[in-house]
């Protein structure tokens, strides 16, 4: 079974802090994705990566950056957390194409105070 | 750009009954893929069903089936013999044949009444 894990289920940070969200997949998937999920807005793509050291902006990249130094790990970074970044963050991976099944992590519920 | 619209924010169904969740999409591509994903409460999102646009036959997975109307750009999900475990958020999504990421709808929350 594919396993996608995220470093924290719940996280509380202060405004202005630098926040790291880690995602690890164990199936040698090439593609990895970070989404933000808010009530009434569905899933919105923040960043994605089709290969190691590659990254592409999604629909809402402002205020975020990413890092993919190893194939299995995709990190989302909030350089200076703000209250409007309070949300559920979902990581996903897929084998080699966006058409392939995406496997999701359990999510990180981030609260910025 | 692709868009996916789910017009029903919430739906409910009696246990053992059938329910249909609606999804419409818009794309200029001729080759694309459509998906339904399920997110149970406090659990990970999983794929329910997948449809390739070039296939005329509607996809089916056990109690889950789709009604794919290509001309109408409609992709509804039918759940037969609904069970309590079907209660979840359901997301419709699409992507084209290139490397464009999935576009998700805003989701439909399905409640199952015992």
CSV table of C-alpha atoms in Angstrom, one decimal:
chain,number,residue,atom,x,y,z
A,1,UNK,CA,0.0,0.0,0.0
A,2,UNK,CA,1.1,3.5,-0.8
A,3,UNK,CA,1.7,5.5,2.3
A,4,UNK,CA,1.9,9.3,2.4
A,5,UNK,CA,2.7,10.7,5.8
A,6,UNK,CA,2.7,14.3,7.0
A,7,UNK,CA,4.9,15.5,9.9
A,8,UNK,CA,2.0,16.8,12.1
A,9,UNK,CA,-1.7,16.4,12.3
A,10,UNK,CA,-2.2,19.6,14.2
A,11,UNK,CA,0.1,22.6,14.4
A,12,UNK,CA,-0.3,26.0,16.2
A,13,UNK,CA,2.1,28.8,15.3
A,14,UNK,CA,2.3,32.5,15.9
A,15,UNK,CA,2.1,35.2,13.2
A,16,UNK,CA,5.5,35.8,11.6
A,17,UNK,CA,6.9,32.4,12.5
A,18,UNK,CA,8.5,30.3,9.8
A,19,UNK,CA,6.6,27.1,9.4
A,20,UNK,CA,7.7,23.8,7.8
A,21,UNK,CA,5.3,21.1,6.8
A,22,UNK,CA,6.9,17.9,5.7
A,23,UNK,CA,5.4,15.2,3.5
A,24,UNK,CA,7.0,11.8,2.8
A,25,UNK,CA,5.8,9.1,0.4
A,26,UNK,CA,7.2,5.6,0.3
A,27,UNK,CA,6.3,4.4,-3.2
A,28,UNK,CA,8.9,6.1,-5.4
A,29,UNK,CA,6.3,8.4,-6.9
A,30,UNK,CA,7.6,11.1,-9.2
A,31,UNK,CA,4.8,13.6,-8.6
A,32,UNK,CA,4.0,15.4,-5.3
A,33,UNK,CA,1.5,18.1,-4.5
A,34,UNK,CA,0.6,20.5,-1.8
A,35,UNK,CA,-3.1,21.5,-1.4
A,36,UNK,CA,-4.9,23.8,0.9
A,37,UNK,CA,-8.4,22.8,1.9
A,38,UNK,CA,-10.9,25.4,3.2
A,39,UNK,CA,-14.7,25.0,3.8
A,40,UNK,CA,-16.6,26.0,0.7
A,41,UNK,CA,-13.5,26.4,-1.4
A,42,UNK,CA,-12.5,22.8,-1.9
A,43,UNK,CA,-8.9,21.9,-2.7
A,44,UNK,CA,-6.6,24.5,-4.1
A,45,UNK,CA,-3.2,23.7,-5.4
A,46,UNK,CA,-0.3,25.6,-3.8
A,47,UNK,CA,2.7,24.0,-5.4
A,48,UNK,CA,3.6,20.7,-7.2
A,49,UNK,CA,6.7,18.9,-8.2
A,50,UNK,CA,7.2,16.4,-11.1
A,51,UNK,CA,10.7,15.5,-10.1
A,52,UNK,CA,13.4,16.0,-7.6
A,53,UNK,CA,14.5,19.7,-7.4
A,54,UNK,CA,11.7,20.7,-9.7
A,55,UNK,CA,8.8,22.8,-8.5
A,56,UNK,CA,5.9,24.5,-10.2
A,57,UNK,CA,3.5,27.1,-8.9
A,58,UNK,CA,-0.1,26.1,-8.5
A,59,UNK,CA,-3.1,28.3,-8.1
A,60,UNK,CA,-2.3,30.0,-4.8
A,61,UNK,CA,1.5,30.0,-4.3
A,62,UNK,CA,1.7,33.5,-2.6
A,63,UNK,CA,3.2,33.3,0.8
A,64,UNK,CA,4.5,29.7,0.3
A,65,UNK,CA,7.6,28.1,-1.0
A,66,UNK,CA,8.5,24.4,-1.4
A,67,UNK,CA,11.6,22.2,-1.4
A,68,UNK,CA,12.1,18.8,-2.9
A,69,UNK,CA,15.7,17.7,-2.3
A,70,UNK,CA,14.8,14.0,-2.3
A,71,UNK,CA,12.3,12.1,-4.3
A,72,UNK,CA,10.3,10.9,-1.4
A,73,UNK,CA,10.1,14.2,0.5
A,74,UNK,CA,8.2,17.4,-0.4
A,75,UNK,CA,8.3,20.3,2.1
A,76,UNK,CA,6.0,23.2,2.2
A,77,UNK,CA,7.4,26.4,3.8
A,78,UNK,CA,5.5,29.4,5.1
A,79,UNK,CA,8.2,32.0,5.3
A,80,UNK,CA,6.2,34.3,7.6
A,81,UNK,CA,3.0,32.8,8.8
A,82,UNK,CA,-0.1,34.9,8.7
A,83,UNK,CA,-3.6,34.3,10.2
A,84,UNK,CA,-5.1,33.9,6.7
A,85,UNK,CA,-2.9,30.8,6.3
A,86,UNK,CA,-4.9,29.0,9.0
A,87,UNK,CA,-6.2,26.0,7.1
A,88,UNK,CA,-6.0,22.3,6.4
A,89,UNK,CA,-2.9,21.4,4.3
A,90,UNK,CA,-3.0,18.2,2.3
A,91,UNK,CA,0.0,16.5,0.6
A,92,UNK,CA,-0.5,14.0,-2.2
A,93,UNK,CA,1.7,12.0,-4.5
A,94,UNK,CA,1.1,10.1,-7.8
A,95,UNK,CA,3.2,7.8,-9.9
A,96,UNK,CA,4.3,9.7,-12.9
A,97,UNK,CA,1.4,11.7,-14.3
A,98,UNK,CA,-1.4,13.9,-13.0
A,99,UNK,CA,-3.7,11.3,-14.6
A,100,UNK,CA,-2.5,8.7,-12.2
A,101,UNK,CA,-4.3,8.1,-8.9
A,102,UNK,CA,-3.3,10.6,-6.3
A,103,UNK,CA,-2.6,9.3,-2.8
A,104,UNK,CA,-3.2,11.7,0.0
A,105,UNK,CA,-1.7,12.2,3.4
A,106,UNK,CA,-3.8,12.6,6.5
A,107,UNK,CA,-3.5,16.4,6.4
A,108,UNK,CA,-2.1,19.0,8.8
A,109,UNK,CA,-4.5,21.4,10.4
A,110,UNK,CA,-2.5,24.6,10.9
A,111,UNK,CA,-3.7,27.4,13.1
A,112,UNK,CA,-1.8,30.7,13.0
A,113,UNK,CA,-2.5,32.9,16.0
B,1,UNK,CA,-8.4,26.6,-18.2
B,2,UNK,CA,-10.3,23.7,-16.8
B,3,UNK,CA,-13.1,24.3,-14.3
B,4,UNK,CA,-15.1,21.8,-12.2
B,5,UNK,CA,-18.4,22.7,-10.7
B,6,UNK,CA,-20.2,20.8,-8.0
B,7,UNK,CA,-23.5,22.5,-7.5
B,8,UNK,CA,-24.6,20.6,-4.4
B,9,UNK,CA,-22.7,21.6,-1.2
B,10,UNK,CA,-24.6,19.1,0.8
B,11,UNK,CA,-26.7,16.0,0.2
B,12,UNK,CA,-28.3,13.3,2.3
B,13,UNK,CA,-29.5,9.8,1.6
B,14,UNK,CA,-31.3,7.1,3.6
B,15,UNK,CA,-29.3,4.0,4.2
B,16,UNK,CA,-29.8,1.4,1.4
B,17,UNK,CA,-31.1,4.0,-1.0
B,18,UNK,CA,-29.4,5.5,-4.1
B,19,UNK,CA,-28.0,9.0,-4.4
B,20,UNK,CA,-26.5,10.9,-7.3
B,21,UNK,CA,-23.9,13.6,-6.9
B,22,UNK,CA,-23.6,16.1,-9.7
B,23,UNK,CA,-20.5,17.4,-11.4
B,24,UNK,CA,-20.0,19.5,-14.5
B,25,UNK,CA,-16.7,20.5,-16.0
B,26,UNK,CA,-15.4,22.7,-18.7
B,27,UNK,CA,-12.4,22.0,-20.9
B,28,UNK,CA,-11.3,22.8,-24.4
B,29,UNK,CA,-9.3,19.5,-24.6
B,30,UNK,CA,-10.6,16.5,-26.4
B,31,UNK,CA,-8.6,14.1,-24.2
B,32,UNK,CA,-9.0,14.3,-20.5
B,33,UNK,CA,-9.7,12.4,-17.4
B,34,UNK,CA,-12.3,12.7,-14.7
B,35,UNK,CA,-12.2,11.5,-11.1
B,36,UNK,CA,-14.3,11.2,-7.9
B,37,UNK,CA,-12.4,11.3,-4.6
B,38,UNK,CA,-13.9,10.6,-1.2
B,39,UNK,CA,-12.7,12.2,2.1
B,40,UNK,CA,-14.3,10.5,5.1
B,41,UNK,CA,-14.4,12.5,8.3
B,42,UNK,CA,-10.9,12.7,9.8
B,43,UNK,CA,-9.6,10.2,7.3
B,44,UNK,CA,-7.4,10.4,4.2
B,45,UNK,CA,-8.8,11.2,0.8
B,46,UNK,CA,-9.1,8.2,-1.5
B,47,UNK,CA,-9.9,7.6,-5.1
B,48,UNK,CA,-13.4,6.3,-5.7
B,49,UNK,CA,-13.6,6.1,-9.5
B,50,UNK,CA,-11.8,7.3,-12.7
B,51,UNK,CA,-13.1,7.8,-16.2
B,52,UNK,CA,-11.1,8.4,-19.4
B,53,UNK,CA,-13.0,10.8,-21.7
B,54,UNK,CA,-12.2,8.6,-24.8
B,55,UNK,CA,-14.1,5.7,-23.3
B,56,UNK,CA,-17.8,5.7,-23.9
B,57,UNK,CA,-18.6,3.1,-21.3
B,58,UNK,CA,-19.3,4.5,-17.9
B,59,UNK,CA,-16.9,3.4,-15.2
B,60,UNK,CA,-18.2,1.3,-12.4
B,61,UNK,CA,-16.6,0.2,-9.1
B,62,UNK,CA,-18.9,-2.0,-7.0
B,63,UNK,CA,-21.7,0.2,-5.7
B,64,UNK,CA,-20.2,3.3,-7.3
B,65,UNK,CA,-20.9,4.2,-10.9
B,66,UNK,CA,-20.7,7.3,-13.1
B,67,UNK,CA,-23.0,8.8,-15.7
B,68,UNK,CA,-20.6,10.4,-18.1
B,69,UNK,CA,-22.3,12.7,-20.6
B,70,UNK,CA,-19.5,14.0,-22.7
B,71,UNK,CA,-21.6,16.4,-24.9
B,72,UNK,CA,-23.1,18.0,-21.7
B,73,UNK,CA,-19.8,17.9,-19.9
B,74,UNK,CA,-21.4,16.2,-17.0
B,75,UNK,CA,-19.9,13.5,-14.7
B,76,UNK,CA,-22.2,12.5,-12.0
B,77,UNK,CA,-21.5,9.8,-9.3
B,78,UNK,CA,-24.2,7.3,-8.4
B,79,UNK,CA,-23.9,5.5,-5.1
B,80,UNK,CA,-26.3,2.5,-4.8
B,81,UNK,CA,-27.3,0.8,-1.6
B,82,UNK,CA,-25.8,3.6,0.5
B,83,UNK,CA,-24.0,2.6,3.6
B,84,UNK,CA,-23.1,4.6,6.7
B,85,UNK,CA,-19.5,4.4,5.7
B,86,UNK,CA,-20.3,6.3,2.5
B,87,UNK,CA,-20.8,9.5,4.6
B,88,UNK,CA,-18.0,11.8,3.4
B,89,UNK,CA,-17.0,14.8,1.4
B,90,UNK,CA,-16.9,13.9,-2.3
B,91,UNK,CA,-14.7,15.8,-4.7
B,92,UNK,CA,-15.0,15.7,-8.5
B,93,UNK,CA,-11.8,16.5,-10.4
B,94,UNK,CA,-10.4,16.6,-13.9
B,95,UNK,CA,-7.2,16.8,-15.8
B,96,UNK,CA,-6.2,16.8,-19.4
B,97,UNK,CA,-3.8,14.5,-21.2
B,98,UNK,CA,-0.8,16.7,-20.6
B,99,UNK,CA,1.0,17.5,-17.4
B,100,UNK,CA,-1.7,19.8,-16.1
B,101,UNK,CA,-2.5,19.1,-12.4
B,102,UNK,CA,-5.9,18.0,-11.2
B,103,UNK,CA,-8.6,20.7,-10.9
B,104,UNK,CA,-11.0,19.9,-8.1
B,105,UNK,CA,-14.6,21.0,-7.5
B,106,UNK,CA,-15.6,22.5,-4.2
B,107,UNK,CA,-17.0,19.3,-2.9
B,108,UNK,CA,-20.3,17.8,-1.8
B,109,UNK,CA,-20.8,16.7,1.8
B,110,UNK,CA,-22.9,13.5,1.8
B,111,UNK,CA,-24.7,12.4,5.0
B,112,UNK,CA,-26.2,8.9,5.3
B,113,UNK,CA,-29.2,8.6,7.5
B,114,UNK,CA,-29.7,5.3,9.4
